[in-house]
Amino acid sequence: MLRHYIKGIGFLAFKLTDLEFCLPMLVQCYKGSANENPLLRELLTRFYQTYGFYPSMLSTDKGMDSAANNDFCSEFGISAYIQTRDFGNKNLIKTGKGKTFHPDYVEITDPRVIERIANRRTESERQFSNDKWGYRRERMSNRGGSEAELYMLITMITTLLTAITAFCVGRPDLIRSSSAFRWLTKEGQ
């Protein structure tokens, strides 16, 4: 039996990724007890400061659901697909898997298409976990502020190096593979 099992990095780690390859574009860490809802606007502002433009599309979970976040995205031309909490008092768009979206804030209202957009976010979240185990970072200390930042920075660097290597050798199937170098070595033997 495990005692004192600590899960996670103790900080809110936000990773903005592109929807095509799930490659990280911006990583931010916040103290774990912070309210994550207002952090979306700060995260998008940092993205703008870094790249000079806002993302064209955004998909988030229910933790980011607020009129302020939706209005911010509308103001800056971001197609935001922010899952909405269903309190039973609104007419919401419901997908086949039970995800709900406010029809006033989404451009596409077909539940099948919205489900596909939401699934891309889920794939990105799974990729973080795959990276952690694929690159053997489960052994890395990640329980403090600077450790969490280093952890996320190393995650971003290794992911981008893998993508660049896969692209350079003409293997787009390995762009997001944490075992890409192993596969390249096996083929080269």
CSV table of C-alpha atoms in Angstrom, one decimal:
chain,number,residue,atom,x,y,z
A,1,MET,CA,0.0,0.0,0.0
A,2,LEU,CA,1.3,3.4,-1.0
A,3,ARG,CA,1.2,6.1,1.7
A,4,HIS,CA,1.7,9.8,1.1
A,5,TYR,CA,1.3,9.4,-2.6
A,6,ILE,CA,1.5,12.8,-4.3
A,7,LYS,CA,0.1,13.1,-7.7
A,8,GLY,CA,0.7,15.8,-10.2
A,9,ILE,CA,3.1,18.7,-10.2
A,10,GLY,CA,1.4,20.8,-7.5
A,11,PHE,CA,0.9,23.7,-9.9
A,12,LEU,CA,-1.6,24.5,-12.6
A,13,ALA,CA,0.3,23.9,-15.8
A,14,PHE,CA,-1.3,25.3,-18.9
A,15,LYS,CA,0.0,24.3,-22.3
A,16,LEU,CA,-1.4,26.0,-25.4
A,17,THR,CA,-0.9,23.6,-28.3
A,18,ASP,CA,-1.6,23.7,-32.0
A,19,LEU,CA,-4.6,21.6,-33.1
A,20,GLU,CA,-2.9,19.9,-36.0
A,21,PHE,CA,0.1,18.3,-34.3
A,22,CYS,CA,-0.5,19.1,-30.6
A,23,LEU,CA,2.9,20.8,-30.5
A,24,PRO,CA,3.3,23.1,-27.5
A,25,MET,CA,3.3,26.8,-28.3
A,26,LEU,CA,3.1,28.3,-24.8
A,27,VAL,CA,3.5,26.8,-21.3
A,28,GLN,CA,2.7,28.6,-18.1
A,29,CYS,CA,2.7,27.4,-14.5
A,30,TYR,CA,0.6,28.9,-11.7
A,31,LYS,CA,0.3,28.0,-8.0
A,32,GLY,CA,-2.0,25.0,-7.7
A,33,SER,CA,-4.6,26.7,-5.5
A,34,ALA,CA,-5.2,29.5,-8.0
A,35,ASN,CA,-8.6,30.0,-9.6
A,36,GLU,CA,-8.0,28.9,-13.1
A,37,ASN,CA,-10.9,30.8,-14.7
A,38,PRO,CA,-9.3,34.3,-14.9
A,39,LEU,CA,-6.0,32.7,-16.0
A,40,LEU,CA,-7.3,32.1,-19.5
A,41,ARG,CA,-7.3,35.8,-20.3
A,42,GLU,CA,-3.8,36.2,-19.0
A,43,LEU,CA,-2.6,33.1,-20.9
A,44,LEU,CA,-4.1,34.4,-24.1
A,45,THR,CA,-2.5,37.8,-23.5
A,46,ARG,CA,0.9,36.2,-23.0
A,47,PHE,CA,0.4,34.2,-26.2
A,48,TYR,CA,-0.3,37.5,-28.0
A,49,GLN,CA,2.8,39.1,-26.5
A,50,THR,CA,4.9,36.2,-27.6
A,51,TYR,CA,3.6,35.6,-31.1
A,52,GLY,CA,2.0,38.9,-32.1
A,53,PHE,CA,-1.4,37.4,-32.8
A,54,TYR,CA,-4.2,35.5,-30.9
A,55,PRO,CA,-5.0,31.9,-31.7
A,56,SER,CA,-7.8,31.5,-34.2
A,57,MET,CA,-9.5,28.7,-32.3
A,58,LEU,CA,-9.5,27.6,-28.7
A,59,SER,CA,-11.0,24.5,-27.0
A,60,THR,CA,-11.1,24.3,-23.2
A,61,ASP,CA,-12.9,22.4,-20.4
A,62,LYS,CA,-15.6,23.6,-18.0
A,63,GLY,CA,-13.0,25.2,-15.7
A,64,MET,CA,-12.7,28.1,-18.1
A,65,ASP,CA,-16.5,28.7,-18.5
A,66,SER,CA,-17.4,32.3,-17.9
A,67,ALA,CA,-19.0,35.2,-19.7
A,68,ALA,CA,-15.8,37.2,-19.3
A,69,ASN,CA,-13.7,34.5,-21.0
A,70,ASN,CA,-16.2,34.2,-23.8
A,71,ASP,CA,-16.5,37.9,-24.3
A,72,PHE,CA,-12.6,38.3,-24.3
A,73,CYS,CA,-12.4,35.6,-27.0
A,74,SER,CA,-15.2,37.3,-29.1
A,75,GLU,CA,-13.5,40.7,-28.7
A,76,PHE,CA,-10.2,39.4,-30.1
A,77,GLY,CA,-11.7,37.1,-32.9
A,78,ILE,CA,-10.9,33.8,-31.2
A,79,SER,CA,-13.3,31.0,-32.0
A,80,ALA,CA,-13.7,29.7,-28.5
A,81,TYR,CA,-15.2,26.3,-27.7
A,82,ILE,CA,-15.4,26.5,-24.0
A,83,GLN,CA,-17.4,23.7,-22.4
A,84,THR,CA,-20.3,25.0,-20.4
A,85,ARG,CA,-21.6,23.8,-17.0
A,86,ASP,CA,-25.1,22.4,-17.4
A,87,PHE,CA,-27.3,23.6,-14.6
A,88,GLY,CA,-30.5,22.7,-16.5
A,89,ASN,CA,-31.6,26.2,-17.0
A,90,LYS,CA,-30.2,27.0,-20.4
A,91,ASN,CA,-30.6,25.7,-23.9
A,92,LEU,CA,-27.2,24.2,-24.6
A,93,ILE,CA,-25.7,22.3,-27.4
A,94,LYS,CA,-25.0,18.7,-26.2
A,95,THR,CA,-22.6,16.4,-28.0
A,96,GLY,CA,-22.9,12.6,-28.2
A,97,LYS,CA,-20.5,12.2,-25.3
A,98,GLY,CA,-22.3,14.6,-23.0
A,99,LYS,CA,-20.2,17.7,-23.5
A,100,THR,CA,-22.2,21.0,-23.4
A,101,PHE,CA,-21.6,24.3,-25.1
A,102,HIS,CA,-23.4,27.6,-25.0
A,103,PRO,CA,-24.9,28.3,-28.5
A,104,ASP,CA,-24.4,32.1,-28.2
A,105,TYR,CA,-20.6,31.7,-28.0
A,106,VAL,CA,-19.8,29.0,-30.6
A,107,GLU,CA,-19.6,29.6,-34.3
A,108,ILE,CA,-20.3,26.0,-35.3
A,109,THR,CA,-23.5,24.5,-33.8
A,110,ASP,CA,-23.4,20.9,-35.2
A,111,PRO,CA,-22.8,18.7,-32.1
A,112,ARG,CA,-20.7,16.2,-34.2
A,113,VAL,CA,-18.3,18.9,-35.3
A,114,ILE,CA,-18.1,20.4,-31.8
A,115,GLU,CA,-17.3,16.9,-30.4
A,116,ARG,CA,-14.4,16.6,-32.8
A,117,ILE,CA,-13.0,19.9,-31.7
A,118,ALA,CA,-13.4,19.0,-28.0
A,119,ASN,CA,-11.7,15.6,-28.7
A,120,ARG,CA,-8.6,17.5,-30.0
A,121,ARG,CA,-8.2,19.0,-26.5
A,122,THR,CA,-8.5,15.6,-24.9
A,123,GLU,CA,-5.8,14.3,-27.2
A,124,SER,CA,-3.5,17.1,-26.2
A,125,GLU,CA,-4.1,16.4,-22.5
A,126,ARG,CA,-3.3,12.7,-23.0
A,127,GLN,CA,-0.1,13.6,-24.9
A,128,PHE,CA,1.2,15.4,-21.7
A,129,SER,CA,0.8,12.1,-19.8
A,130,ASN,CA,2.4,10.1,-22.6
A,131,ASP,CA,5.3,12.5,-22.7
A,132,LYS,CA,5.8,12.2,-19.0
A,133,TRP,CA,6.2,8.4,-19.2
A,134,GLY,CA,7.7,8.2,-22.7
A,135,TYR,CA,10.6,10.5,-21.8
A,136,ARG,CA,10.9,8.9,-18.3
A,137,ARG,CA,10.2,12.2,-16.5
A,138,GLU,CA,8.1,10.4,-13.9
A,139,ARG,CA,11.4,10.2,-11.9
A,140,MET,CA,12.0,13.9,-12.1
A,141,SER,CA,11.3,16.1,-9.1
A,142,ASN,CA,8.4,18.4,-9.8
A,143,ARG,CA,7.1,19.5,-6.4
A,144,GLY,CA,8.1,23.1,-6.2
A,145,GLY,CA,7.7,26.3,-8.2
A,146,SER,CA,11.0,26.2,-10.0
A,147,GLU,CA,10.8,22.4,-10.4
A,148,ALA,CA,7.4,22.7,-12.0
A,149,GLU,CA,8.7,25.4,-14.4
A,150,LEU,CA,11.7,23.2,-15.3
A,151,TYR,CA,9.5,20.2,-15.7
A,152,MET,CA,7.2,22.0,-18.2
A,153,LEU,CA,10.2,23.6,-20.0
A,154,ILE,CA,11.9,20.3,-20.5
A,155,THR,CA,8.6,18.8,-21.7
A,156,MET,CA,8.3,21.6,-24.2
A,157,ILE,CA,11.9,21.3,-25.4
A,158,THR,CA,11.9,17.5,-25.8
A,159,THR,CA,8.6,17.6,-27.6
A,160,LEU,CA,9.8,20.2,-30.1
A,161,LEU,CA,13.1,18.5,-30.6
A,162,THR,CA,11.3,15.3,-31.4
A,163,ALA,CA,9.0,17.1,-33.9
A,164,ILE,CA,12.0,18.8,-35.6
A,165,THR,CA,13.9,15.5,-35.9
A,166,ALA,CA,10.9,13.6,-37.2
A,167,PHE,CA,10.3,16.4,-39.8
A,168,CYS,CA,14.0,16.4,-40.9
A,169,VAL,CA,14.1,12.7,-41.5
A,170,GLY,CA,10.8,12.7,-43.3
A,171,ARG,CA,8.7,10.8,-40.7
A,172,PRO,CA,5.7,12.9,-39.9
A,173,ASP,CA,4.1,9.9,-38.2
A,174,LEU,CA,6.7,10.4,-35.4
A,175,ILE,CA,6.2,14.1,-34.8
A,176,ARG,CA,4.4,13.6,-31.5
A,177,SER,CA,5.9,10.2,-30.6
A,178,SER,CA,7.9,10.1,-27.3
A,179,SER,CA,9.6,6.9,-28.6
A,180,ALA,CA,10.6,8.5,-32.0
A,181,PHE,CA,14.3,8.2,-31.3
A,182,ARG,CA,13.9,4.6,-30.5
A,183,TRP,CA,12.0,3.9,-33.7
A,184,LEU,CA,14.6,5.8,-35.8
A,185,THR,CA,17.4,3.8,-34.2
A,186,LYS,CA,15.7,0.5,-34.9
A,187,GLU,CA,15.3,1.4,-38.5
A,188,GLY,CA,18.8,2.6,-38.9
A,189,GLN,CA,20.4,-0.6,-37.5
